[in-house]
Short mmCIF file of N, CA and C in Angstrom, two decimals:
data_model
loop_
_atom_site.label_atom_id
_atom_site.label_comp_id
_atom_site.label_asym_id
_atom_site.label_seq_id
_atom_site.Cartn_x
_atom_site.Cartn_y
_atom_site.Cartn_z
N PHE A 1 5.93 8.20 5.06
CA PHE A 1 6.35 6.64 4.66
C PHE A 1 5.33 6.46 2.91
N ILE A 2 6.04 5.93 2.46
CA ILE A 2 5.57 4.92 1.41
C ILE A 2 5.02 2.94 1.25
N GLN A 3 5.82 2.91 2.39
CA GLN A 3 5.28 1.63 2.56
C GLN A 3 6.60 1.46 4.32
N SER A 4 5.40 0.77 4.63
CA SER A 4 5.57 0.09 5.94
C SER A 4 5.43 -0.83 5.45
N PHE A 5 5.90 -1.51 6.93
CA PHE A 5 6.45 -3.43 6.74
C PHE A 5 6.00 -3.14 8.99
N GLN A 6 5.68 -4.08 8.93
CA GLN A 6 5.13 -4.88 10.03
C GLN A 6 5.04 -6.60 10.47
N ASN A 7 5.22 -6.50 11.45
CA ASN A 7 4.94 -8.54 11.57
C ASN A 7 4.71 -8.45 13.47
N ALA A 8 3.87 -8.94 13.24
CA ALA A 8 3.06 -8.94 14.40
C ALA A 8 2.62 -7.29 15.40
N GLY A 9 2.39 -6.20 14.51
CA GLY A 9 1.91 -5.68 14.58
C GLY A 9 3.22 -4.51 15.57
N THR A 10 4.18 -4.79 15.42
CA THR A 10 5.78 -4.30 15.04
C THR A 10 6.34 -3.82 14.27
N SER A 11 6.86 -2.81 14.23
CA SER A 11 7.04 -1.92 12.45
C SER A 11 8.15 -2.75 12.52
N VAL A 12 9.19 -2.94 11.16
CA VAL A 12 9.86 -4.38 10.96
C VAL A 12 10.78 -2.87 9.63
N GLY A 13 9.82 -2.35 9.02
CA GLY A 13 10.84 -1.75 8.79
C GLY A 13 10.43 -0.41 7.34
N TYR A 14 10.85 0.48 6.13
CA TYR A 14 9.51 1.13 5.62
C TYR A 14 11.10 1.77 4.94
N ILE A 15 9.77 2.60 3.93
CA ILE A 15 10.26 3.11 2.82
C ILE A 15 9.83 4.24 2.73
N ALA A 16 10.31 5.60 3.08
CA ALA A 16 10.12 6.74 2.62
C ALA A 16 10.98 7.83 1.74
N TYR A 17 10.39 8.56 1.95
CA TYR A 17 10.91 9.78 -0.03
C TYR A 17 10.53 11.40 0.48
N THR A 18 11.45 11.85 0.52
CA THR A 18 11.59 13.61 0.42
C THR A 18 11.41 13.82 -1.27
N ASN A 19 12.43 15.54 -1.10
CA ASN A 19 12.03 15.87 -2.91
C ASN A 19 13.65 14.97 -3.37
N THR A 20 13.83 15.19 -2.31
CA THR A 20 15.21 15.13 -2.80
C THR A 20 15.83 13.51 -2.05
N THR A 21 15.31 12.54 -1.87
CA THR A 21 15.73 11.42 -0.82
C THR A 21 14.76 10.37 -1.12
N THR A 22 15.06 9.24 -0.56
CA THR A 22 14.36 8.10 -0.65
C THR A 22 15.45 7.43 0.19
N THR A 23 14.52 6.93 1.43
CA THR A 23 15.93 5.69 3.11
C THR A 23 14.33 4.56 2.71
N PHE A 24 15.59 3.83 3.03
CA PHE A 24 15.10 2.19 3.30
C PHE A 24 15.49 2.29 5.03
N GLY A 25 13.98 1.84 5.56
CA GLY A 25 14.65 2.20 6.60
C GLY A 25 14.25 0.27 7.41
N THR A 26 15.32 -0.09 8.43
CA THR A 26 15.27 -1.57 9.39
C THR A 26 14.95 -1.24 10.88
N SER A 27 14.53 -1.24 11.34
CA SER A 27 14.16 -2.39 12.53
C SER A 27 15.15 -2.15 13.57
N SER A 28 15.98 -1.19 14.56
CA SER A 28 16.79 -0.42 15.04
C SER A 28 16.66 -0.90 16.97
N ASP A 29 15.41 -0.11 17.08
CA ASP A 29 15.61 0.18 18.17
C ASP A 29 16.62 -0.95 19.06
N TYR A 30 17.02 -0.42 20.47
CA TYR A 30 17.45 -1.48 21.37
C TYR A 30 16.73 -1.94 22.26
N ARG A 31 15.17 -1.81 21.83
CA ARG A 31 14.37 -2.16 23.37
C ARG A 31 13.69 -3.62 22.23
N LEU A 32 14.57 -4.03 20.84
CA LEU A 32 13.50 -4.73 19.97
C LEU A 32 15.16 -6.18 20.22
N LYS A 33 15.94 -6.01 20.75
CA LYS A 33 17.61 -6.28 21.23
C LYS A 33 17.54 -7.13 22.06
N GLU A 34 18.31 -8.23 22.75
CA GLU A 34 19.22 -8.31 23.09
C GLU A 34 19.73 -9.47 22.34
N ASN A 35 21.17 -9.67 23.93
CA ASN A 35 22.29 -10.09 23.79
C ASN A 35 23.13 -9.95 23.33
N VAL A 36 23.54 -8.41 23.30
CA VAL A 36 23.90 -7.73 22.42
C VAL A 36 24.81 -7.31 22.51
N THR A 37 26.13 -8.35 22.09
CA THR A 37 27.90 -8.04 22.10
C THR A 37 28.51 -6.99 21.09
N ALA A 38 29.96 -6.57 21.42
CA ALA A 38 30.13 -5.94 19.67
C ALA A 38 31.14 -6.48 19.31
N ILE A 39 31.35 -6.28 18.35
CA ILE A 39 32.06 -7.26 16.96
C ILE A 39 34.14 -7.05 17.56
N SER A 40 34.35 -7.88 17.94
CA SER A 40 35.15 -8.06 17.47
C SER A 40 36.59 -8.89 17.38
N ASP A 41 36.01 -9.00 15.97
CA ASP A 41 37.34 -9.66 15.07
C ASP A 41 36.89 -9.30 14.23
N GLY A 42 36.23 -7.67 13.91
CA GLY A 42 36.07 -7.32 12.62
C GLY A 42 36.57 -7.33 11.64
N ILE A 43 38.80 -7.44 11.77
CA ILE A 43 39.61 -7.19 10.72
C ILE A 43 40.04 -8.93 10.56
N THR A 44 39.59 -10.10 11.31
CA THR A 44 39.11 -10.82 10.43
C THR A 44 38.42 -11.63 9.64
N ARG A 45 37.21 -10.62 10.14
CA ARG A 45 35.97 -11.19 9.36
C ARG A 45 36.00 -10.74 7.61
N LEU A 46 36.56 -9.27 8.50
CA LEU A 46 36.87 -8.81 6.83
C LEU A 46 37.62 -9.30 5.74
N LYS A 47 38.84 -9.49 6.56
CA LYS A 47 39.92 -10.80 5.40
C LYS A 47 39.01 -12.06 4.44
N THR A 48 38.15 -11.79 4.90
CA THR A 48 37.79 -12.64 3.98
C THR A 48 36.88 -13.10 3.81
N LEU A 49 36.12 -11.51 3.32
CA LEU A 49 35.31 -10.92 2.18
C LEU A 49 35.98 -10.79 0.78
N LYS A 50 35.85 -10.59 -0.39
CA LYS A 50 36.75 -10.32 -2.00
C LYS A 50 35.64 -9.89 -2.49
N PRO A 51 36.29 -9.12 -2.43
CA PRO A 51 35.09 -7.73 -3.08
C PRO A 51 35.66 -7.86 -4.93
N SER A 52 35.22 -7.71 -5.69
CA SER A 52 35.53 -7.68 -6.79
C SER A 52 35.04 -7.00 -7.86
N ARG A 53 35.30 -6.47 -9.05
CA ARG A 53 35.04 -5.75 -10.39
C ARG A 53 34.53 -7.02 -11.28
N PHE A 54 33.28 -6.43 -11.93
CA PHE A 54 32.62 -8.07 -12.97
C PHE A 54 31.94 -6.30 -13.36
N ASN A 55 31.46 -7.06 -14.99
CA ASN A 55 29.80 -6.96 -15.14
C ASN A 55 29.06 -7.87 -14.71
N PHE A 56 27.16 -7.60 -15.56
CA PHE A 56 26.69 -8.68 -15.51
C PHE A 56 26.61 -8.82 -16.43
N LYS A 57 25.84 -10.01 -17.39
CA LYS A 57 25.27 -10.86 -18.70
C LYS A 57 24.72 -9.04 -19.54
N ALA A 58 24.28 -8.81 -18.39
CA ALA A 58 22.43 -8.50 -18.69
C ALA A 58 23.34 -6.87 -18.99
N ASP A 59 24.46 -6.10 -18.40
CA ASP A 59 24.84 -4.89 -19.61
C ASP A 59 26.16 -5.46 -19.32
N LYS A 60 26.50 -5.71 -20.35
CA LYS A 60 28.16 -5.87 -20.52
C LYS A 60 29.35 -4.85 -20.57
N ASN A 61 28.41 -3.74 -20.76
CA ASN A 61 29.16 -2.44 -20.91
C ASN A 61 28.79 -1.76 -20.19
N LYS A 62 28.39 -1.92 -18.71
CA LYS A 62 29.08 -1.38 -17.76
C LYS A 62 29.75 -2.30 -16.54
N THR A 63 30.99 -1.98 -16.31
CA THR A 63 31.81 -2.50 -14.78
C THR A 63 31.42 -2.05 -13.72
N VAL A 64 30.84 -3.34 -12.98
CA VAL A 64 30.68 -2.26 -10.77
C VAL A 64 31.49 -3.37 -10.44
N ASP A 65 31.75 -2.49 -9.14
CA ASP A 65 31.70 -3.23 -7.44
C ASP A 65 31.26 -3.68 -6.98
N GLY A 66 31.53 -4.67 -6.46
CA GLY A 66 30.84 -5.96 -5.74
C GLY A 66 31.02 -6.94 -5.38
N PHE A 67 29.75 -8.03 -5.29
CA PHE A 67 30.67 -9.15 -4.03
C PHE A 67 29.93 -10.53 -4.81
N LEU A 68 30.16 -12.12 -5.00
CA LEU A 68 29.91 -13.16 -5.30
C LEU A 68 29.39 -13.04 -3.90
N ALA A 69 27.59 -13.46 -3.96
CA ALA A 69 27.12 -13.49 -2.59
C ALA A 69 27.13 -14.76 -2.14
N HIS A 70 27.70 -15.79 -3.44
CA HIS A 70 27.59 -17.18 -2.39
C HIS A 70 29.33 -16.44 -1.18
N GLU A 71 30.24 -16.50 -1.80
CA GLU A 71 31.57 -15.86 -0.86
C GLU A 71 31.25 -14.99 0.28
N VAL A 72 30.02 -13.84 0.49
CA VAL A 72 30.36 -13.92 1.23
C VAL A 72 30.33 -14.03 3.37
N THR A 73 30.48 -15.25 3.16
CA THR A 73 30.11 -16.05 4.16
C THR A 73 30.18 -14.91 6.17
N ALA A 74 31.31 -13.60 5.68
CA ALA A 74 31.75 -13.41 7.24
C ALA A 74 30.11 -12.82 7.55
N VAL A 75 29.19 -12.39 6.50
CA VAL A 75 27.76 -11.85 7.55
C VAL A 75 27.17 -13.17 6.40
N PRO A 76 26.43 -14.12 6.51
CA PRO A 76 26.04 -14.99 5.90
C PRO A 76 24.33 -14.13 5.65
N GLU A 77 23.92 -13.55 7.12
CA GLU A 77 22.70 -12.54 7.05
C GLU A 77 22.20 -11.63 5.90
N ALA A 78 23.92 -11.67 5.17
CA ALA A 78 23.04 -10.47 3.68
C ALA A 78 23.13 -10.90 2.97
N VAL A 79 23.08 -12.54 2.51
CA VAL A 79 23.26 -13.26 1.50
C VAL A 79 21.28 -14.28 0.91
N THR A 80 21.51 -13.69 0.26
CA THR A 80 19.41 -15.30 0.12
C THR A 80 20.39 -15.92 -0.79
N GLY A 81 19.06 -16.64 -0.67
CA GLY A 81 19.28 -18.18 -1.52
C GLY A 81 20.66 -18.73 -1.72
N THR A 82 20.41 -19.47 -3.27
CA THR A 82 21.31 -20.84 -1.65
C THR A 82 22.79 -20.97 -3.29
N LYS A 83 23.81 -20.90 -3.15
CA LYS A 83 25.00 -21.10 -3.98
C LYS A 83 24.02 -21.95 -5.78
N ASP A 84 23.98 -21.88 -6.62
CA ASP A 84 23.57 -22.71 -7.90
C ASP A 84 22.05 -23.42 -7.70
N GLY A 85 21.58 -22.50 -6.13
CA GLY A 85 20.12 -23.10 -5.95
C GLY A 85 19.11 -22.71 -7.88
N MET A 86 18.49 -23.61 -8.14
CA MET A 86 17.68 -24.09 -8.45
C MET A 86 16.23 -24.04 -7.64
N LYS A 87 15.09 -22.76 -8.43
CA LYS A 87 13.99 -24.19 -9.02
C LYS A 87 13.16 -24.13 -9.60
N ASP A 88 11.81 -24.69 -9.90
CA ASP A 88 10.88 -25.30 -10.66
C ASP A 88 9.39 -23.58 -10.76
N ILE A 89 9.15 -24.17 -12.78
CA ILE A 89 7.90 -22.98 -11.60
C ILE A 89 7.39 -24.38 -12.92
N LEU A 90 5.95 -23.83 -12.23
CA LEU A 90 4.87 -25.28 -12.52
C LEU A 90 4.24 -24.49 -13.60
N TYR A 91 2.90 -25.30 -14.03
CA TYR A 91 2.12 -24.52 -14.90
C TYR A 91 1.09 -24.85 -14.06
N ALA A 92 0.26 -23.63 -14.49
CA ALA A 92 -0.75 -23.00 -14.07
C ALA A 92 -1.78 -23.37 -15.14
N ALA A 93 -2.92 -22.90 -14.46
CA ALA A 93 -4.21 -22.31 -14.96
C ALA A 93 -3.97 -20.79 -16.12
N GLY A 94 -4.54 -21.52 -17.76
CA GLY A 94 -3.92 -20.76 -18.30
C GLY A 94 -2.62 -21.62 -19.41
N ASP A 95 -2.03 -22.26 -18.78
CA ASP A 95 -1.04 -22.37 -19.73
C ASP A 95 -1.27 -23.38 -20.96
N THR A 96 -0.31 -23.58 -21.92
CA THR A 96 -0.42 -24.65 -22.95
C THR A 96 0.00 -25.92 -22.35
N ILE A 97 -1.01 -26.97 -21.33
CA ILE A 97 -0.19 -27.51 -21.40
C ILE A 97 0.12 -28.78 -22.39
N PRO A 98 1.13 -29.56 -21.91
CA PRO A 98 0.87 -31.04 -22.45
C PRO A 98 0.17 -32.09 -22.18
N SER A 99 0.07 -32.50 -23.76
CA SER A 99 -1.22 -33.80 -22.94
C SER A 99 -0.92 -35.17 -21.53
N ASP A 100 1.15 -34.56 -21.55
CA ASP A 100 0.75 -35.45 -20.23
C ASP A 100 1.13 -34.80 -19.32
N LYS A 101 0.71 -34.12 -19.41
CA LYS A 101 1.25 -32.83 -17.46
C LYS A 101 -0.07 -32.17 -17.63
N LYS A 102 -0.51 -31.74 -16.43
CA LYS A 102 -1.40 -31.48 -15.61
C LYS A 102 -0.42 -30.29 -14.95
N VAL A 103 -2.20 -28.86 -14.39
CA VAL A 103 -1.65 -27.87 -13.76
C VAL A 103 -0.81 -28.22 -12.12
N GLY A 104 0.11 -27.41 -11.86
CA GLY A 104 1.17 -27.99 -10.44
C GLY A 104 1.88 -29.15 -11.55
N ASP A 105 2.40 -29.58 -12.47
CA ASP A 105 3.45 -30.38 -12.68
C ASP A 105 5.13 -29.80 -13.30
N VAL A 106 5.75 -30.03 -13.12
CA VAL A 106 7.12 -28.91 -13.53
C VAL A 106 7.39 -28.57 -15.12
N LYS A 107 6.78 -27.10 -14.69
CA LYS A 107 7.02 -26.29 -16.71
C LYS A 107 8.19 -26.78 -17.40
N GLU A 108 9.35 -26.97 -16.29
CA GLU A 108 10.94 -25.23 -16.00
C GLU A 108 11.61 -25.94 -14.67
N THR A 109 12.83 -26.27 -15.08
CA THR A 109 13.38 -26.48 -13.87
C THR A 109 14.74 -24.18 -14.63
N VAL A 110 14.91 -23.90 -13.51
CA VAL A 110 15.19 -22.35 -13.74
C VAL A 110 16.18 -21.31 -12.26
N PRO A 111 17.63 -21.75 -13.25
CA PRO A 111 18.28 -20.57 -11.46
C PRO A 111 17.44 -19.72 -10.99
N ASP A 112 17.88 -19.94 -9.80
CA ASP A 112 16.90 -19.37 -8.55
C ASP A 112 18.50 -17.96 -7.84
N TYR A 113 18.44 -17.39 -8.24
CA TYR A 113 19.62 -16.61 -7.42
C TYR A 113 19.47 -15.63 -6.74
N GLN A 114 21.34 -15.99 -6.17
CA GLN A 114 21.47 -15.28 -5.22
C GLN A 114 21.39 -13.72 -4.74
N GLY A 115 20.68 -13.19 -3.79
CA GLY A 115 21.08 -11.74 -3.63
C GLY A 115 21.48 -11.97 -1.79
N ILE A 116 21.68 -10.69 -2.51
CA ILE A 116 22.93 -9.79 -1.20
C ILE A 116 22.45 -8.54 -0.50
N ASP A 117 22.61 -8.85 0.22
CA ASP A 117 21.95 -6.27 1.10
C ASP A 117 23.55 -6.45 1.11
N GLN A 118 23.65 -5.43 0.43
CA GLN A 118 25.84 -4.98 0.89
C GLN A 118 25.16 -3.61 2.33
N SER A 119 24.12 -3.87 2.52
CA SER A 119 23.74 -2.77 4.12
C SER A 119 24.04 -3.56 5.23
N LYS A 120 23.99 -4.52 4.58
CA LYS A 120 24.40 -5.35 6.40
C LYS A 120 26.01 -5.57 6.26
N LEU A 121 26.58 -5.18 5.38
CA LEU A 121 28.43 -5.35 5.83
C LEU A 121 28.74 -4.03 6.68
N VAL A 122 28.19 -2.85 6.50
CA VAL A 122 28.41 -2.34 7.47
C VAL A 122 28.91 -2.67 8.50
N PRO A 123 28.25 -2.92 10.00
CA PRO A 123 28.20 -2.72 11.17
C PRO A 123 29.98 -3.96 10.88
N LEU A 124 29.68 -4.77 10.29
CA LEU A 124 31.35 -5.48 10.09
C LEU A 124 32.51 -4.23 9.73
N LEU A 125 31.75 -3.85 8.69
CA LEU A 125 33.60 -2.56 7.56
C LEU A 125 33.46 -1.79 8.65
N THR A 126 32.63 -0.91 9.56
CA THR A 126 32.47 0.06 10.50
C THR A 126 33.36 -0.17 11.68
N ALA A 127 33.33 -2.17 11.89
CA ALA A 127 33.94 -2.89 13.13
C ALA A 127 35.35 -3.10 13.27
N ALA A 128 35.30 -3.87 11.34
CA ALA A 128 37.63 -3.04 11.14
C ALA A 128 38.19 -2.61 11.61
N LEU A 129 37.44 -0.61 10.33
CA LEU A 129 38.10 0.24 10.55
C LEU A 129 37.63 0.66 12.56
N GLN A 130 37.86 0.36 13.15
CA GLN A 130 37.72 1.01 14.27
C GLN A 130 38.54 0.32 14.92
N GLU A 131 39.21 -0.99 14.95
CA GLU A 131 39.62 -1.93 14.97
C GLU A 131 41.82 -1.46 14.59
N ALA A 132 41.08 -1.08 13.32
CA ALA A 132 42.45 -0.67 12.87
C ALA A 132 42.63 0.66 13.35
N ILE A 133 41.64 2.02 12.62
CA ILE A 133 42.04 3.59 14.26
C ILE A 133 42.71 2.82 14.94
N ALA A 134 42.51 1.72 15.90
CA ALA A 134 42.98 1.86 17.37
C ALA A 134 44.68 1.43 17.34
N LYS A 135 44.65 0.19 16.19
CA LYS A 135 46.09 -0.56 15.68
C LYS A 135 47.43 0.58 15.64
N ILE A 136 46.43 1.83 14.81
CA ILE A 136 47.57 2.78 14.20
C ILE A 136 47.64 3.84 15.36
N GLU A 137 46.19 3.75 15.78
CA GLU A 137 46.91 4.75 17.04
C GLU A 137 47.99 4.35 18.05
N VAL A 138 47.95 3.16 18.37
CA VAL A 138 49.23 2.55 18.99
C VAL A 138 50.67 2.17 18.41
N LEU A 139 50.63 2.39 17.17
CA LEU A 139 51.37 1.97 16.33
C LEU A 139 52.07 3.92 16.68
N GLU A 140 51.31 4.77 16.96
CA GLU A 140 51.60 6.45 16.20
C GLU A 140 52.72 6.51 17.76
N THR A 141 51.72 6.23 18.40
CA THR A 141 52.62 6.44 20.39
C THR A 141 53.33 6.34 20.45
N LYS A 142 53.99 4.57 19.53
CA LYS A 142 55.34 3.56 20.19
C LYS A 142 56.33 4.44 19.33
N VAL A 143 55.78 5.07 17.92
CA VAL A 143 56.81 5.48 17.30
C VAL A 143 57.03 7.19 17.35
N ALA A 144 55.95 7.90 18.83
CA ALA A 144 56.10 8.57 19.55
C ALA A 144 57.20 8.82 19.71
N ALA A 145 57.02 8.11 20.69
CA ALA A 145 57.87 7.46 22.31
C ALA A 145 59.83 7.17 21.51
N LEU A 146 59.76 6.32 20.32
CA LEU A 146 61.12 6.38 20.55
C LEU A 146 61.91 7.48 20.00
N GLU A 147 60.92 8.22 18.79
CA GLU A 147 61.24 9.58 18.12
C GLU A 147 62.12 9.95 19.57
N GLY A 148 60.91 10.26 20.28
CA GLY A 148 61.12 11.83 21.64
C GLY A 148 62.85 11.19 22.02
N ALA A 149 62.72 9.50 21.48
CA ALA A 149 64.07 8.86 23.59
C ALA A 149 65.51 9.49 22.65
#
């Protein structure tokens, strides 16, 4: 491990590497979980996702696939921050502080950008694919029965 993360003595994640890969791991042991239920509405939730192609303003020449964080309502735990969030930057010791201000006063208000952990979409994507496969298998069986008749 290059970095291990603990909470109250329990491992909650790690970063590890080999000669060729880097792994970002999070706790997933069944012994840490309760109230486990299958995802039964994967396709319905998946249909609310709005994948897009875009470029970041800082890299106008590179187009990527992804999501707008505030639109990912199907998996809210994947999103950090608040849509249109702002945060205050405060004057700190060592700053040039105007005479009418002091340390701890608001220096400026700037965007507090949202983020997304796309890996948290994988369980929903897997459940939706499993549901779709089950529907395809039923349809294949019905088609085979009709062709055999």
